[in-house]
mmCIF file of C-alpha atoms and ligand atoms in Angstrom:
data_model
loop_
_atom_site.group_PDB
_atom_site.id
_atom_site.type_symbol
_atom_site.label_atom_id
_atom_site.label_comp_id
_atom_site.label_asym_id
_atom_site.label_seq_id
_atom_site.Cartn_x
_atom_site.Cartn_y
_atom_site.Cartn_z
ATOM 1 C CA UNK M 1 0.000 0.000 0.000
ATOM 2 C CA UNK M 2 2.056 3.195 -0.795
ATOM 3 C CA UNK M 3 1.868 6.493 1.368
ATOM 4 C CA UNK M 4 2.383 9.847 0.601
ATOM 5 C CA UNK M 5 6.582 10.810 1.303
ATOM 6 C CA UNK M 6 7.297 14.803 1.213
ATOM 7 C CA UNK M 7 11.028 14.760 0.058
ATOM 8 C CA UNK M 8 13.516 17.879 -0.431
ATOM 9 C CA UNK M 9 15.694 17.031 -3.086
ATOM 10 C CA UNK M 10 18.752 19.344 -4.251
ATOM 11 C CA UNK M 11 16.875 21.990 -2.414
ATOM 12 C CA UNK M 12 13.642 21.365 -4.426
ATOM 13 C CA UNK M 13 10.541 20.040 -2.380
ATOM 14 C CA UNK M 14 9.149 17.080 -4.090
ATOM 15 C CA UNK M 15 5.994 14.764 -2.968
ATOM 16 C CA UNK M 16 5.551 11.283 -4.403
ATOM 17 C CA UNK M 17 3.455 8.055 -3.573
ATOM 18 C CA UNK M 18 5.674 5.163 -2.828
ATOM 19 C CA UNK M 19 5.457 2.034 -1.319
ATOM 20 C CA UNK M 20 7.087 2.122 2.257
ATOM 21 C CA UNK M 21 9.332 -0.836 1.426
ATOM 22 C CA UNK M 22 10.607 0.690 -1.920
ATOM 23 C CA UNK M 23 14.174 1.053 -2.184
ATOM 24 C CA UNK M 24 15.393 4.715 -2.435
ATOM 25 C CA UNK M 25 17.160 4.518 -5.746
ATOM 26 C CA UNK M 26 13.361 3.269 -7.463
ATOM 27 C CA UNK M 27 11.982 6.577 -5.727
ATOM 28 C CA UNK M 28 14.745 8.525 -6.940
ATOM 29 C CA UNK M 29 15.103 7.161 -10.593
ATOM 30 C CA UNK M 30 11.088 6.423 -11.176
ATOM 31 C CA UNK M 31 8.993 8.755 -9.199
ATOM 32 C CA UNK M 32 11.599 11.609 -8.884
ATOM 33 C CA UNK M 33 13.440 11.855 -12.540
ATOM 34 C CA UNK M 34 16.612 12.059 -10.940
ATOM 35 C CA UNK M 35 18.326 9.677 -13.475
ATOM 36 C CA UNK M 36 22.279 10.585 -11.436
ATOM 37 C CA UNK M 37 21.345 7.902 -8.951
ATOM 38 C CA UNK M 38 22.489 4.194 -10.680
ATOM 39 C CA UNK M 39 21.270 0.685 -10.156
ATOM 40 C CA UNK M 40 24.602 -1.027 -10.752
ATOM 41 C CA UNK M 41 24.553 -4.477 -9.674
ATOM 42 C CA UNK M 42 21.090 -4.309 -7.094
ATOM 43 C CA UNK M 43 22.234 -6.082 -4.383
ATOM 44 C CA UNK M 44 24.249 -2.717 -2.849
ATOM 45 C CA UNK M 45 27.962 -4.289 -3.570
ATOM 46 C CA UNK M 46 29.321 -1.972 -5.905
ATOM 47 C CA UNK M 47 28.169 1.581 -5.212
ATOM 48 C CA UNK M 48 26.813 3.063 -7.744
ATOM 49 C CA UNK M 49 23.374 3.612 -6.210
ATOM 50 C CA UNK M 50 25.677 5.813 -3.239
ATOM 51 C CA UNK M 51 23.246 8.670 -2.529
ATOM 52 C CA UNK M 52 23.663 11.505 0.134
ATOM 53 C CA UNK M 53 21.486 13.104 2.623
ATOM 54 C CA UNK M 54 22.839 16.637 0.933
ATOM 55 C CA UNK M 55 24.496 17.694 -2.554
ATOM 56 C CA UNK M 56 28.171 18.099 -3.422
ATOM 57 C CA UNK M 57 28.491 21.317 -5.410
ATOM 58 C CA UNK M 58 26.837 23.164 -7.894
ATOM 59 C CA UNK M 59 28.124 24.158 -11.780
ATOM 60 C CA UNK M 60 28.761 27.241 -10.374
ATOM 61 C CA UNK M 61 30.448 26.046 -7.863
ATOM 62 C CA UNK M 62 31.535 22.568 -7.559
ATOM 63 C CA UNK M 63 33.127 20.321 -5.051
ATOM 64 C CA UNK M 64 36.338 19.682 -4.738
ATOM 65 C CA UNK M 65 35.995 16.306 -5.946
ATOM 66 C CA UNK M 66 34.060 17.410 -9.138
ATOM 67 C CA UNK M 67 36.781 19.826 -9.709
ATOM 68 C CA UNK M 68 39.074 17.157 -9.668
ATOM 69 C CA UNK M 69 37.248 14.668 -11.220
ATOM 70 C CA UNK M 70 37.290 16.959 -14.376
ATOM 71 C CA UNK M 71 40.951 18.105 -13.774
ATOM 72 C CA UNK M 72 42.037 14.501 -13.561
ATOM 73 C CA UNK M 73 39.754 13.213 -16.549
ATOM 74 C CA UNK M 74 38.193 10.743 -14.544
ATOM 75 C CA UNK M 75 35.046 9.248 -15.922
ATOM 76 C CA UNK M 76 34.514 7.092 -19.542
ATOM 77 C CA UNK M 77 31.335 6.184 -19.496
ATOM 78 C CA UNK M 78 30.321 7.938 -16.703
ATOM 79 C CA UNK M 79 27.959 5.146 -15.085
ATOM 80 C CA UNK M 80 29.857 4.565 -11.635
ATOM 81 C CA UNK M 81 30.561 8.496 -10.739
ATOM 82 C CA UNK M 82 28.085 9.322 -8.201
ATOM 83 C CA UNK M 83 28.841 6.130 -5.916
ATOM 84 C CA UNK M 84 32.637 7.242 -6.238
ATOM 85 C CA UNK M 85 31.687 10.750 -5.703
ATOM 86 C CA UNK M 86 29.718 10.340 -2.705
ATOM 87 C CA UNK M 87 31.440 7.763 -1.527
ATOM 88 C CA UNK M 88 34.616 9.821 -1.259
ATOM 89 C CA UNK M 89 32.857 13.453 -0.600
ATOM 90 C CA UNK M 90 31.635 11.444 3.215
ATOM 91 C CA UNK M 91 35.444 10.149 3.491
ATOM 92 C CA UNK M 92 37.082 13.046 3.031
ATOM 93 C CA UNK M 93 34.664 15.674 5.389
ATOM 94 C CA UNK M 94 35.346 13.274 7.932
ATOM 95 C CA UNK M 95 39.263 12.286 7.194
ATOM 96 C CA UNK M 96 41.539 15.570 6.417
ATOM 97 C CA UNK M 97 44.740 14.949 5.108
ATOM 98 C CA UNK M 98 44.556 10.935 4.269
ATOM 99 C CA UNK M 99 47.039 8.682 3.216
ATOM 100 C CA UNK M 100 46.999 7.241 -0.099
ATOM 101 C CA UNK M 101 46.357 3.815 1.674
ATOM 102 C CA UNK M 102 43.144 5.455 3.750
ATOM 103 C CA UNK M 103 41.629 6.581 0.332
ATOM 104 C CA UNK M 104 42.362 2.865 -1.209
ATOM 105 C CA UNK M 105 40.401 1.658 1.798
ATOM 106 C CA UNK M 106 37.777 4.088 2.309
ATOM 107 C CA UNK M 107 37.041 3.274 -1.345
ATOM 108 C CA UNK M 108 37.494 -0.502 -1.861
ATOM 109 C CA UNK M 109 33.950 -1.512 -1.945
ATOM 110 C CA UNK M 110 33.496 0.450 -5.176
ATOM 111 C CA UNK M 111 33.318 -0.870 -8.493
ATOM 112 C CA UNK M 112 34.191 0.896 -11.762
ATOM 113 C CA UNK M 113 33.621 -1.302 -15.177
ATOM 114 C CA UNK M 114 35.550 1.135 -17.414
ATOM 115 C CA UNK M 115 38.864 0.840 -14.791
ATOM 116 C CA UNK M 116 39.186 4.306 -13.919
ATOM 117 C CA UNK M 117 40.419 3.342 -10.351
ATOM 118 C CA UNK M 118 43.961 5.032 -11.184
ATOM 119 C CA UNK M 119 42.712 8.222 -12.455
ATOM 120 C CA UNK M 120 39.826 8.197 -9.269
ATOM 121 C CA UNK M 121 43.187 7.624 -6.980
ATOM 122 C CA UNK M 122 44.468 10.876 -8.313
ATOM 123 C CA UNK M 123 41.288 12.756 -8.044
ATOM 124 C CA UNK M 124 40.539 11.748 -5.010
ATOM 125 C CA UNK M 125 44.207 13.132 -3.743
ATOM 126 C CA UNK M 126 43.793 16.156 -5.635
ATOM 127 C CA UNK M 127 40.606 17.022 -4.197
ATOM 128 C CA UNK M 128 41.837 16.132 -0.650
ATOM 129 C CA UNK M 129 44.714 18.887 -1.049
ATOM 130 C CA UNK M 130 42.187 20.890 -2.139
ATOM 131 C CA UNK M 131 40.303 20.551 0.881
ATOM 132 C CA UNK M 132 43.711 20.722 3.221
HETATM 133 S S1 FES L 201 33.548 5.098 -15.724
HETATM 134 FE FE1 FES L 201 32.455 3.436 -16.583
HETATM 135 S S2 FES L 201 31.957 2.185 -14.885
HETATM 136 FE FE2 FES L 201 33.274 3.673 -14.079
#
């Protein structure tokens, strides 16, 4: 039986009828049109369904990350960037300063097909010495 869920997305206020036991990512991709949100493998293993309970940046102003993300060329085809994006963003407001062996760990549950992982190494460095 679904219910009526008020939700403020990206700072926009948007109200949807959803089964209580629907995942998130159905809400988001389905009832939303927010298509950033992936299902990657379903069963929550290789982030790419990685959501946050607040946005990164903006065009106008992005996050570090993004910033690097671009600088460093990160992404082919794109489909894994938001789990490695908000995966990392959480790891690095709460960890200033990590080693290269803290990122590897803070991000080993992620999965990228294309095998980006160097190039998200570097961004995710980058955008920690951004960050200080
Ligand atoms: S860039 Fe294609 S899966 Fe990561």
């Amino acid at each position: 039986m679904s219910q009526k869920f008020t939700l403020n997305i990206n700072g926009q206020t948007h109200t949807v009828d959803a089964d209580p036991d629907m995942p998130l990512l159905y809400v988001l991709r389905n009832d939303v049109g927010l298509n950033n949100p992936h299902f990657g493998c379903g069963l929550a293993q290789c982030g790419a369904c990685t959501v946050h309970l607040a946005g990164l940046g903006t065009p106008e102003k992005p996050h570090p990350l993004q910033t690097a993300y671009i600088e460093e060329q990160v992404p082919q085809c794109g489909y894994c960037i938001n789990g490695w994006l908000m995966t990392a963003a959480a790891f690095l407001r709460d960890k200033k300063k990590p080693s290269e062996a803290e990122i590897k760990v803070a991000l080993s549950g992620l999965k990228c097909r294309c095998g980006t992982h160097i190039s998200i190494l570097k961004a995710v460095k980058r955008a920690a010495e951004m960050m200080g």
